[in-house]
Coordinates of N, CA and C in Angstrom, one line a residue:
M1 N -78.4 64.1 -151.4 CA -77.9 63.2 -150.4 C -77.6 62.0 -151.0
T2 N -76.3 61.2 -150.6 CA -76.0 59.9 -151.3 C -76.6 59.0 -150.6
T3 N -76.5 57.8 -151.3 CA -77.2 56.5 -151.0 C -76.5 55.8 -149.6
N4 N -77.2 55.0 -149.1 CA -76.8 54.4 -147.8 C -75.6 53.4 -148.3
N5 N -75.7 52.7 -149.5 CA -74.5 52.0 -149.8 C -73.3 52.6 -149.9
E6 N -73.2 54.0 -150.5 CA -72.2 54.9 -150.2 C -71.5 54.9 -148.8
L7 N -72.6 55.4 -148.0 CA -72.2 55.3 -146.7 C -71.5 54.1 -146.0
G8 N -72.0 53.1 -146.5 CA -71.6 51.7 -146.0 C -70.0 51.5 -146.6
N9 N -69.9 51.9 -147.8 CA -68.6 51.5 -148.5 C -67.7 52.3 -147.8
Y10 N -67.9 53.6 -147.6 CA -67.2 54.5 -146.9 C -66.7 54.0 -145.6
I11 N -67.6 53.7 -144.6 CA -67.4 52.9 -143.3 C -66.4 51.7 -143.6
K12 N -66.8 50.9 -144.2 CA -65.9 49.6 -144.6 C -64.7 50.1 -144.9
K13 N -64.4 51.1 -145.8 CA -63.0 51.5 -146.4 C -62.1 51.9 -145.3
F14 N -62.7 52.7 -144.4 CA -61.8 53.2 -143.3 C -61.6 52.3 -142.2
R15 N -62.5 51.4 -141.7 CA -62.6 50.4 -141.1 C -61.2 49.6 -141.2
G16 N -60.8 49.3 -142.5 CA -59.7 49.0 -142.8 C -59.6 47.4 -142.1
K17 N -58.5 47.2 -141.7 CA -58.2 45.8 -141.1 C -59.1 45.3 -139.8
H18 N -59.6 46.1 -139.3 CA -60.2 46.0 -137.9 C -61.3 45.4 -138.1
S19 N -61.8 44.4 -137.4 CA -62.9 43.6 -137.5 C -64.3 44.4 -137.1
I20 N -65.4 43.8 -137.5 CA -66.6 44.8 -137.2 C -66.9 44.9 -135.8
R21 N -66.6 43.4 -135.2 CA -66.9 43.4 -133.5 C -65.9 44.3 -132.9
E22 N -64.8 44.8 -133.2 CA -63.9 45.7 -132.8 C -64.5 46.9 -133.0
A23 N -64.9 47.4 -134.0 CA -65.5 48.5 -134.3 C -66.6 49.0 -133.7
A24 N -67.5 48.0 -133.5 CA -68.7 48.3 -132.8 C -68.7 48.2 -131.2
S25 N -67.8 47.3 -130.9 CA -67.4 47.7 -129.3 C -66.8 49.1 -129.1
I26 N -66.0 49.4 -129.8 CA -65.6 50.9 -129.6 C -66.7 52.0 -129.7
A27 N -67.5 51.8 -130.6 CA -68.6 52.9 -131.1 C -69.8 52.5 -129.9
N28 N -69.7 51.4 -129.3 CA -70.7 51.1 -128.3 C -72.2 51.0 -129.0
I29 N -72.0 50.1 -130.0 CA -73.1 49.9 -130.7 C -73.0 48.2 -131.0
S30 N -74.5 47.6 -131.4 CA -74.2 46.3 -131.7 C -73.2 45.9 -132.9
H31 N -72.6 44.9 -133.1 CA -71.9 44.4 -134.1 C -73.0 44.2 -135.5
S32 N -74.2 43.6 -135.0 CA -75.1 43.6 -136.0 C -75.3 44.7 -136.8
Y33 N -75.6 45.8 -135.9 CA -76.1 47.0 -136.6 C -74.9 47.7 -137.4
W34 N -73.9 47.6 -136.9 CA -72.5 47.8 -137.6 C -72.5 47.4 -139.0
S35 N -72.8 46.1 -139.0 CA -72.7 45.3 -140.3 C -73.8 45.9 -141.2
D36 N -75.0 46.0 -140.5 CA -76.0 46.7 -141.4 C -75.8 47.9 -142.0
L37 N -75.1 48.7 -141.3 CA -74.6 50.2 -141.7 C -73.8 49.9 -143.0
E38 N -72.9 49.0 -142.9 CA -71.9 48.8 -144.0 C -72.7 48.2 -145.2
R39 N -73.7 47.2 -145.0 CA -74.5 46.7 -145.9 C -75.5 47.8 -146.8
G40 N -75.7 48.9 -145.8 CA -76.9 49.9 -146.3 C -78.3 49.3 -146.2
Y41 N -78.7 48.4 -145.5 CA -79.9 47.9 -145.2 C -80.0 47.0 -144.0
S42 N -81.2 47.0 -143.4 CA -81.4 46.0 -142.4 C -81.5 44.6 -142.9
R43 N -80.9 43.6 -142.3 CA -81.1 42.2 -142.6 C -82.3 41.6 -142.3
A44 N -82.9 42.2 -140.7 CA -84.1 42.1 -140.3 C -85.3 42.3 -141.3
S45 N -85.2 43.6 -141.3 CA -86.4 44.2 -142.1 C -86.2 44.2 -143.5
G46 N -85.1 44.2 -143.9 CA -84.7 44.6 -145.5 C -84.8 45.9 -146.0
K47 N -85.1 46.9 -144.8 CA -85.3 48.3 -145.0 C -84.0 49.0 -145.0
P48 N -83.8 50.2 -145.8 CA -82.7 51.0 -145.8 C -82.3 51.4 -144.3
I49 N -81.1 51.5 -144.1 CA -80.5 52.0 -142.9 C -80.6 53.5 -142.7
N50 N -81.2 54.2 -141.9 CA -81.0 55.6 -141.6 C -80.6 55.9 -140.1
P51 N -79.2 55.8 -140.0 CA -78.8 56.4 -138.7 C -78.8 57.3 -138.0
S52 N -79.0 57.6 -136.8 CA -79.2 58.7 -136.3 C -77.9 59.6 -136.1
V53 N -77.9 60.9 -135.9 CA -76.7 61.7 -135.8 C -75.8 61.1 -134.8
D54 N -76.4 60.9 -133.5 CA -75.6 60.4 -132.6 C -74.8 58.8 -132.9
T55 N -75.5 58.4 -133.6 CA -74.8 56.9 -134.0 C -73.8 57.3 -135.1
I56 N -74.0 58.1 -136.0 CA -73.1 58.8 -136.8 C -71.7 59.5 -136.1
T57 N -71.9 59.9 -135.3 CA -70.9 60.6 -134.3 C -70.0 59.4 -133.6
K58 N -70.9 58.3 -133.2 CA -70.0 57.2 -132.6 C -69.2 56.7 -133.7
V59 N -69.8 56.5 -134.8 CA -69.0 56.0 -136.0 C -67.8 56.6 -136.5
A60 N -67.9 57.9 -136.4 CA -67.0 58.9 -136.7 C -65.7 58.9 -135.7
D61 N -66.4 58.7 -134.5 CA -65.1 58.6 -133.4 C -64.4 57.3 -133.8
T62 N -65.1 56.5 -134.1 CA -64.4 55.2 -134.3 C -63.4 55.0 -135.3
L63 N -63.8 55.5 -136.4 CA -63.0 55.5 -137.7 C -61.8 56.6 -137.3
Y64 N -62.2 57.4 -136.6 CA -60.9 58.4 -136.1 C -60.0 57.6 -135.4
E65 N -60.4 56.9 -134.3 CA -59.3 55.8 -133.9 C -58.2 54.9 -134.7
F66 N -59.3 54.5 -135.6 CA -58.5 53.8 -136.5 C -57.4 54.4 -137.7
N67 N -57.9 55.8 -137.7 CA -57.1 56.4 -138.9 C -56.5 57.8 -138.3
K68 N -56.2 57.8 -137.1 CA -56.0 59.1 -136.4 C -54.6 59.8 -137.1
D69 N -53.4 58.9 -137.5 CA -52.2 59.5 -138.1 C -52.6 60.2 -139.4
N70 N -53.5 60.0 -140.0 CA -53.8 60.6 -141.5 C -55.0 61.6 -141.4
F71 N -56.1 61.5 -140.6 CA -57.2 62.2 -140.8 C -57.5 62.8 -139.2
S72 N -58.5 63.7 -139.4 CA -59.0 64.4 -138.1 C -60.4 63.6 -137.8
R73 N -60.6 63.9 -136.5 CA -62.2 63.3 -136.4 C -63.1 64.2 -137.1
N74 N -63.0 65.6 -137.4 CA -63.9 66.3 -137.9 C -63.9 65.8 -139.6
D75 N -62.7 65.3 -139.8 CA -62.8 64.7 -141.3 C -64.0 63.8 -141.6
F76 N -63.9 62.8 -140.6 CA -65.1 61.9 -140.6 C -66.2 62.3 -140.6
L77 N -66.3 63.2 -139.4 CA -67.8 63.6 -138.8 C -68.5 64.5 -140.1
V78 N -67.7 65.3 -140.7 CA -68.6 66.0 -141.8 C -69.0 65.1 -143.0
D79 N -68.0 64.1 -143.3 CA -68.2 63.1 -144.6 C -69.4 62.4 -144.1
L80 N -69.6 61.7 -142.9 CA -70.6 60.9 -142.8 C -71.8 61.7 -142.5
L81 N -71.8 62.8 -141.9 CA -73.0 63.5 -141.9 C -73.6 63.9 -143.4
E82 N -72.7 64.2 -144.2 CA -73.2 64.4 -145.7 C -73.7 63.0 -146.1
F83 N -73.4 61.9 -145.6 CA -74.1 60.9 -146.4 C -75.6 60.9 -145.7
I84 N -75.9 61.3 -144.7 CA -77.3 61.2 -144.1 C -78.0 62.7 -144.2
G85 N -77.3 63.6 -145.2 CA -78.0 64.6 -145.8 C -78.0 66.1 -144.9
I86 N -76.9 65.9 -144.0 CA -76.5 67.0 -143.3 C -75.2 67.6 -143.9
P87 N -75.3 68.7 -144.6 CA -74.1 69.2 -145.3 C -73.2 69.8 -144.6
G88 N -71.8 69.8 -145.0 CA -70.7 70.3 -144.2 C -70.8 71.9 -144.1
D89 N -71.2 72.5 -145.2 CA -71.3 73.7 -145.1 C -72.8 74.3 -144.5
V90 N -73.1 73.8 -143.3 CA -74.2 74.0 -142.7 C -74.4 75.7 -142.1
N91 N -75.2 76.0 -142.6 CA -75.4 77.7 -142.2 C -75.2 77.9 -140.8
N92 N -74.0 78.1 -140.2 CA -73.8 78.4 -139.0 C -74.4 79.5 -138.4
Q93 N -74.7 80.6 -139.4 CA -75.4 82.0 -139.1 C -76.8 81.6 -138.4
E94 N -77.4 80.6 -139.0 CA -78.9 80.2 -138.6 C -78.6 79.8 -137.1
L95 N -77.7 79.0 -136.7 CA -77.6 78.6 -135.4 C -77.4 79.5 -134.5
Y96 N -76.4 80.6 -134.8 CA -76.1 81.9 -134.0 C -77.3 82.8 -134.1
D97 N -78.1 82.9 -134.8 CA -79.2 83.7 -134.8 C -80.4 83.2 -133.9
N98 N -80.2 81.9 -133.3 CA -81.3 81.4 -132.6 C -81.7 82.3 -131.3
D99 N -82.7 82.9 -131.2 CA -82.8 83.5 -129.6 C -84.1 82.9 -129.2
E100 N -84.3 81.7 -129.2 CA -85.5 80.9 -128.8 C -85.5 80.9 -127.1
Y101 N -84.3 80.9 -126.6 CA -84.3 80.5 -125.2 C -84.1 81.9 -124.3
T102 N -84.5 81.7 -123.0 CA -84.3 82.8 -122.2 C -83.3 82.5 -121.0
L103 N -82.3 83.4 -120.9 CA -81.3 83.3 -120.0 C -81.9 83.9 -118.6
I104 N -81.8 83.2 -117.3 CA -82.1 84.0 -116.0 C -81.0 83.6 -115.3
Y105 N -80.6 84.9 -114.7 CA -79.4 84.9 -114.2 C -79.3 85.9 -112.8
S106 N -78.6 85.7 -111.7 CA -78.8 86.6 -110.6 C -77.3 87.5 -110.6
D107 N -77.5 88.8 -110.6 CA -76.5 89.5 -110.8 C -75.9 89.9 -109.3
N108 N -74.5 90.0 -109.2 CA -74.0 89.9 -108.0 C -74.3 91.2 -107.1
T109 N -74.6 92.3 -108.0 CA -74.6 93.6 -107.0 C -76.5 93.8 -107.0
D110 N -77.1 92.8 -107.5 CA -78.4 93.2 -107.5 C -79.3 91.7 -107.2
S111 N -80.0 91.7 -106.2 CA -80.4 90.4 -106.1 C -81.8 89.9 -106.6
T112 N -82.4 90.9 -107.4 CA -83.3 90.7 -108.5 C -82.9 89.8 -109.7
L113 N -83.9 89.0 -110.0 CA -83.5 88.0 -111.2 C -83.8 88.9 -112.4
K114 N -83.1 88.9 -113.3 CA -83.0 89.4 -114.6 C -83.2 88.4 -115.7
A115 N -84.2 88.7 -116.9 CA -84.2 87.9 -118.1 C -83.6 88.7 -119.2
E116 N -82.8 88.0 -119.9 CA -82.2 88.3 -121.3 C -82.0 87.2 -122.1
R117 N -82.1 87.8 -123.6 CA -82.0 86.8 -124.6 C -80.7 85.9 -124.5
F118 N -80.7 84.9 -124.9 CA -79.2 84.3 -124.9 C -79.4 83.3 -126.1
N119 N -78.2 83.0 -126.8 CA -78.0 82.2 -127.9 C -77.6 80.7 -127.5
Y120 N -78.6 79.9 -127.7 CA -78.3 78.4 -127.3 C -77.2 77.7 -127.8
P121 N -76.7 77.9 -129.1 CA -75.3 77.3 -129.5 C -74.2 78.1 -128.9
I122 N -74.4 79.1 -128.6 CA -73.0 79.8 -127.9 C -73.0 79.6 -126.5
N123 N -74.2 79.8 -125.6 CA -74.3 79.9 -124.3 C -74.4 78.6 -123.5
D124 N -75.0 77.5 -124.2 CA -75.3 76.3 -123.4 C -74.5 75.2 -123.6
I125 N -74.0 74.9 -122.6 CA -72.9 73.6 -122.4 C -73.5 72.4 -123.1
K126 N -74.6 72.1 -122.8 CA -75.2 70.8 -123.7 C -75.0 70.8 -125.0
Y127 N -75.1 71.9 -125.6 CA -75.1 72.1 -127.2 C -73.6 71.6 -127.3
H128 N -72.7 72.1 -126.8 CA -71.2 71.9 -126.9 C -70.8 70.7 -126.7
L129 N -71.7 70.0 -125.5 CA -71.3 68.4 -125.3 C -72.0 67.6 -126.2
M130 N -73.0 67.7 -126.7 CA -74.0 66.7 -127.4 C -74.5 67.2 -128.6
D131 N -74.6 68.4 -129.1 CA -75.3 68.9 -130.3 C -74.7 69.4 -131.4
D132 N -73.5 69.9 -130.9 CA -72.7 70.3 -132.1 C -71.8 69.1 -132.5
H133 N -72.0 68.9 -134.0 CA -71.4 67.6 -134.3 C -70.3 68.1 -135.4
F134 N -70.0 69.3 -135.6 CA -69.1 69.9 -136.5 C -67.7 70.2 -135.8
N135 N -67.7 70.6 -134.8 CA -66.3 71.0 -133.9 C -65.8 70.1 -133.0
T136 N -64.7 69.6 -133.1 CA -64.1 68.8 -132.0 C -63.8 69.5 -130.9
K137 N -64.2 68.9 -129.8 CA -64.1 69.6 -128.3 C -62.7 69.2 -127.8
F138 N -62.2 70.1 -126.9 CA -61.0 69.9 -126.3 C -61.1 70.5 -124.8
F139 N -60.4 70.0 -124.1 CA -60.2 70.4 -122.6 C -58.7 70.4 -122.4
N140 N -58.1 71.5 -122.0 CA -56.7 71.9 -122.0 C -56.0 71.5 -123.0
G141 N -56.3 71.4 -124.2 CA -55.6 71.4 -125.3 C -55.8 69.6 -125.9
I142 N -56.6 69.0 -125.0 CA -56.8 67.5 -125.2 C -58.1 67.2 -125.9
P143 N -58.1 66.5 -127.3 CA -59.4 66.4 -127.8 C -60.2 65.3 -127.0
L144 N -61.6 65.6 -127.1 CA -62.5 64.6 -126.3 C -63.3 63.8 -127.3
N145 N -63.4 62.7 -127.1 CA -64.2 61.9 -128.0 C -65.6 61.8 -127.7
H146 N -66.6 61.0 -128.2 CA -68.1 61.1 -127.9 C -68.0 60.5 -126.6
E147 N -67.6 59.4 -126.1 CA -67.7 58.8 -125.0 C -67.5 59.7 -123.7
E148 N -66.1 60.3 -123.9 CA -65.7 61.4 -122.9 C -66.7 62.7 -122.8
L149 N -67.3 63.0 -123.9 CA -68.4 64.2 -123.8 C -69.7 63.5 -123.0
L150 N -69.9 62.3 -123.3 CA -71.2 61.8 -122.7 C -70.7 61.8 -120.9
N151 N -69.7 61.3 -120.8 CA -68.9 61.3 -119.4 C -69.2 62.6 -118.4
L152 N -68.7 63.7 -119.3 CA -68.7 65.1 -118.7 C -70.2 65.6 -118.5
K153 N -71.3 65.2 -119.4 CA -72.6 65.3 -119.4 C -73.2 65.0 -118.0
S154 N -72.7 63.6 -118.0 CA -73.2 62.8 -116.8 C -72.8 63.7 -115.4
L155 N -71.5 63.9 -115.3 CA -70.9 64.4 -114.3 C -71.6 65.7 -113.7
I156 N -72.1 66.4 -115.0 CA -72.6 67.8 -114.8 C -73.8 67.6 -114.1
E157 N -74.7 66.6 -114.7 CA -76.2 66.5 -114.5 C -76.0 65.8 -113.0
T158 N -75.1 65.0 -112.6 CA -75.0 64.5 -111.2 C -74.8 65.8 -110.3
Y159 N -73.7 66.4 -110.5 CA -73.5 67.7 -109.6 C -74.6 68.7 -109.4
L160 N -75.3 68.9 -110.6 CA -76.6 69.7 -110.4 C -77.5 69.2 -109.6
R161 N -77.8 67.4 -109.8 CA -78.7 67.1 -108.7 C -78.3 66.9 -107.3
S162 N -77.0 66.9 -107.1 CA -76.5 66.9 -105.8 C -76.8 68.4 -105.2
Y163 N -76.3 69.5 -106.0 CA -76.4 70.9 -105.4 C -78.0 71.1 -104.9
T164 N -79.1 70.9 -106.0 CA -80.2 70.9 -105.4 C -80.7 69.8 -104.7
R165 N -80.1 69.0 -104.2 CA -80.7 68.0 -103.2 C -81.6 68.3 -102.3
I166 N -81.1 69.2 -101.4 CA -81.9 69.7 -100.2 C -83.2 70.5 -100.8
P167 N -83.3 71.3 -101.6 CA -84.6 72.0 -101.9 C -85.7 70.6 -102.8
L168 N -84.8 69.7 -103.4 CA -85.8 68.7 -104.0 C -86.4 67.8 -102.9
N169 N -85.4 67.4 -101.9 CA -86.0 66.7 -100.7 C -87.0 67.5 -100.0
A170 N -87.2 68.7 -100.1 CA -88.1 69.4 -99.3 C -89.6 69.1 -99.7
Y171 N -89.4 68.9 -101.0 CA -90.9 68.4 -101.5 C -91.5 67.2 -101.0
E172 N -90.7 66.4 -100.6 CA -91.2 65.2 -100.1 C -91.7 65.3 -98.8
K173 N -90.7 66.2 -97.9 CA -91.0 66.5 -96.5 C -92.5 67.3 -96.4
I174 N -92.5 68.1 -97.3 CA -93.7 69.1 -97.4 C -95.0 68.1 -97.6
T175 N -94.9 67.2 -98.4 CA -96.2 66.4 -98.4 C -96.7 65.7 -97.1
S176 N -95.9 65.8 -96.0 CA -96.5 65.3 -94.8 C -97.0 66.1 -93.9
L177 N -97.2 67.6 -94.3 CA -98.1 68.4 -93.8 C -99.2 68.7 -94.7
A178 N -99.4 68.1 -95.9 CA -100.3 68.8 -96.8 C -101.6 68.2 -96.4
G179 N -102.0 67.1 -95.9 CA -103.5 66.8 -95.7 C -104.1 66.5 -96.8
R180 N -105.1 67.4 -97.0 CA -106.2 67.5 -98.0 C -105.8 68.6 -98.9
K181 N -104.7 69.2 -98.7 CA -104.4 70.4 -99.5 C -104.1 69.9 -101.0
S182 N -104.4 70.7 -102.1 CA -104.4 70.7 -103.3 C -102.7 70.8 -103.8
V183 N -102.3 70.0 -105.0 CA -100.9 70.0 -105.3 C -100.6 71.3 -105.6
K184 N -101.4 72.2 -106.0 CA -100.9 73.7 -106.2 C -100.4 74.3 -104.9
E185 N -101.4 74.0 -103.8 CA -100.8 74.7 -102.2 C -99.5 74.1 -102.0
I186 N -99.4 72.6 -102.0 CA -98.2 72.1 -101.9 C -97.1 72.7 -102.6
E187 N -97.4 73.1 -103.7 CA -96.0 73.5 -104.7 C -95.8 74.8 -104.4
R188 N -96.9 75.4 -103.8 CA -96.5 77.0 -103.4 C -95.5 76.8 -102.0
I189 N -96.0 75.9 -101.2 CA -95.0 75.8 -99.9 C -93.7 75.6 -100.3
Y190 N -93.5 74.4 -101.1 CA -92.3 74.1 -101.6 C -91.4 75.2 -102.2
N191 N -92.0 75.9 -103.1 CA -91.3 77.2 -103.8 C -90.6 78.0 -102.7
V192 N -91.6 78.2 -101.4 CA -91.1 79.5 -100.7 C -89.9 78.7 -99.8
L193 N -90.0 77.1 -99.5 CA -88.7 76.7 -98.9 C -87.6 76.6 -99.7
R194 N -87.9 76.5 -101.0 CA -86.8 76.2 -102.0 C -85.7 77.6 -102.0
V195 N -86.7 78.6 -101.9 CA -86.0 80.2 -102.2 C -85.5 80.4 -100.8
A196 N -86.2 80.0 -99.7 CA -85.6 80.2 -98.6 C -84.2 79.4 -98.1
Y197 N -84.0 78.2 -99.0 CA -82.7 77.6 -98.7 C -81.7 78.3 -99.6
L198 N -82.1 78.6 -101.0 CA -81.3 79.0 -101.8 C -80.5 80.3 -101.5
N199 N -81.4 81.0 -100.6 CA -81.0 82.5 -100.1 C -80.5 82.4 -98.5
K200 N -80.4 81.1 -98.2 CA -80.3 81.4 -96.6 C -79.0 82.1 -96.1
N201 N -78.2 82.5 -96.9 CA -77.0 83.2 -96.2 C -77.5 84.7 -96.3
H202 N -78.7 84.9 -96.9 CA -78.8 86.5 -97.0 C -80.2 86.9 -96.3
I203 N -80.5 85.7 -95.4 CA -81.9 86.0 -94.6 C -81.4 86.6 -93.3
T204 N -81.7 87.6 -92.9 CA -81.3 88.3 -91.7 C -82.1 87.6 -90.5
S205 N -83.6 87.4 -90.6 CA -84.1 86.7 -89.8 C -84.8 85.4 -90.2
F206 N -84.4 84.1 -89.7 CA -84.8 83.1 -90.5 C -86.4 83.0 -89.8
D207 N -86.4 83.1 -88.4 CA -87.9 82.8 -87.8 C -88.8 83.8 -88.7
S208 N -88.5 85.1 -88.9 CA -89.4 86.1 -89.4 C -90.0 85.7 -91.0
F209 N -88.7 85.3 -91.7 CA -89.0 84.8 -93.2 C -90.0 83.7 -93.4
I210 N -89.5 82.6 -92.3 CA -90.6 81.5 -92.4 C -91.7 81.7 -92.0
Q211 N -92.1 82.5 -90.9 CA -93.4 82.7 -90.5 C -94.0 83.5 -91.4
N212 N -93.7 84.6 -92.0 CA -94.2 85.3 -92.9 C -94.5 84.8 -94.4
A213 N -93.4 84.0 -94.8 CA -93.4 83.5 -96.0 C -94.5 82.3 -96.1
L214 N -94.4 81.4 -95.4 CA -95.3 80.2 -95.4 C -96.8 80.7 -95.1
I215 N -97.0 81.4 -94.1 CA -98.4 81.6 -94.0 C -98.9 83.1 -94.8
E216 N -98.1 84.2 -94.9 CA -99.0 85.0 -95.6 C -98.6 85.3 -97.1
E217 N -97.4 84.9 -97.5 CA -96.9 85.1 -98.9 C -97.9 83.8 -99.7
T218 N -98.1 82.6 -99.1 CA -98.5 81.6 -99.9 C -100.0 81.9 -99.8
G219 N -100.4 82.6 -98.9 CA -102.3 82.7 -98.8 C -102.6 81.7 -98.2
I220 N -102.2 80.7 -97.7 CA -103.0 79.4 -97.4 C -103.1 79.5 -95.8
D221 N -104.5 79.8 -95.4 CA -104.6 80.2 -93.9 C -104.7 78.8 -93.0
N222 N -104.8 77.5 -93.5 CA -105.1 76.7 -92.9 C -103.8 75.8 -92.6
I223 N -102.6 76.4 -93.1 CA -101.5 75.5 -93.1 C -100.9 75.1 -91.4
D224 N -100.3 73.9 -91.4 CA -99.9 73.7 -90.1 C -98.5 74.4 -89.9
S225 N -98.6 75.6 -89.3 CA -97.4 76.6 -89.4 C -96.2 75.8 -88.5
K226 N -96.6 75.2 -87.5 CA -95.7 74.6 -86.7 C -94.8 73.5 -87.2
K227 N -95.5 72.7 -87.8 CA -94.9 71.6 -88.8 C -94.2 72.2 -89.8
A228 N -94.6 73.2 -90.5 CA -94.1 73.8 -91.7 C -92.8 74.2 -91.2
Y229 N -92.8 75.2 -90.2 CA -91.7 75.6 -89.5 C -90.6 74.8 -89.2
E230 N -90.8 73.3 -88.6 CA -90.0 72.4 -88.3 C -89.2 71.9 -89.6
I231 N -90.0 71.8 -90.6 CA -89.4 71.1 -91.6 C -88.5 72.4 -92.3
A232 N -89.0 73.3 -92.3 CA -87.8 74.5 -92.9 C -86.5 74.2 -92.0
E233 N -86.7 74.3 -90.9 CA -85.6 74.4 -90.0 C -84.6 73.2 -90.3
S234 N -85.5 71.9 -90.4 CA -84.5 70.8 -90.8 C -84.0 70.8 -92.0
L235 N -84.4 71.6 -93.0 CA -83.6 71.7 -94.3 C -82.4 72.6 -94.2
F236 N -82.3 73.6 -93.2 CA -81.4 74.4 -93.3 C -80.3 73.9 -92.4
E237 N -80.6 72.8 -91.6 CA -79.6 72.2 -90.9 C -78.7 71.2 -91.7
E238 N -79.5 70.6 -92.9 CA -78.7 69.5 -93.7 C -77.6 70.0 -94.4

């Protein structure tokens, strides 16, 4: 691992004629912090600067903007990551052997849920948007910078929140019929309504499903079934 002064000298060299304020503005970090990066230590504390991978990625994107005619984004990213102790020849096989996560999906020909192992770096979009710092991302042949990747992540999160809006709103509505019921009971009712909403196109008898699910499947005898039915029905109408 090289020193922070070497990191700072590298950044300063490729910043070239551009001002610190311009570079910091493009990277979306404070100009004082950029200055500290080039100095190698914090003026406020006197301690060495230890930038995060996220900061290094922003700096790499900025240096690439200043030198795109002669270098690739990956050139800067690999160099900068090595300065903070992440080697460019990182063992990719170790990443691809990761089986920590479980993928749950619904088969088109089978309504039951299946669980299979999946590989986080390969399968997870979030990894490719935020955590893979060695490979330039493209869309239709156009390279994407750090800010564009953040915007894509935000758009996906917004879409997913919108897609699950009705099931999530159900929780607030259900609390109106909860009375003195426990949180666990409320959550059980919520889960029934959520399943009902997500599968509403496959439920042949809405009345039967709601009556049975809310009363029998939850095992809650003192539920206000009429109120619960009204809430469930309103969810389907949204």
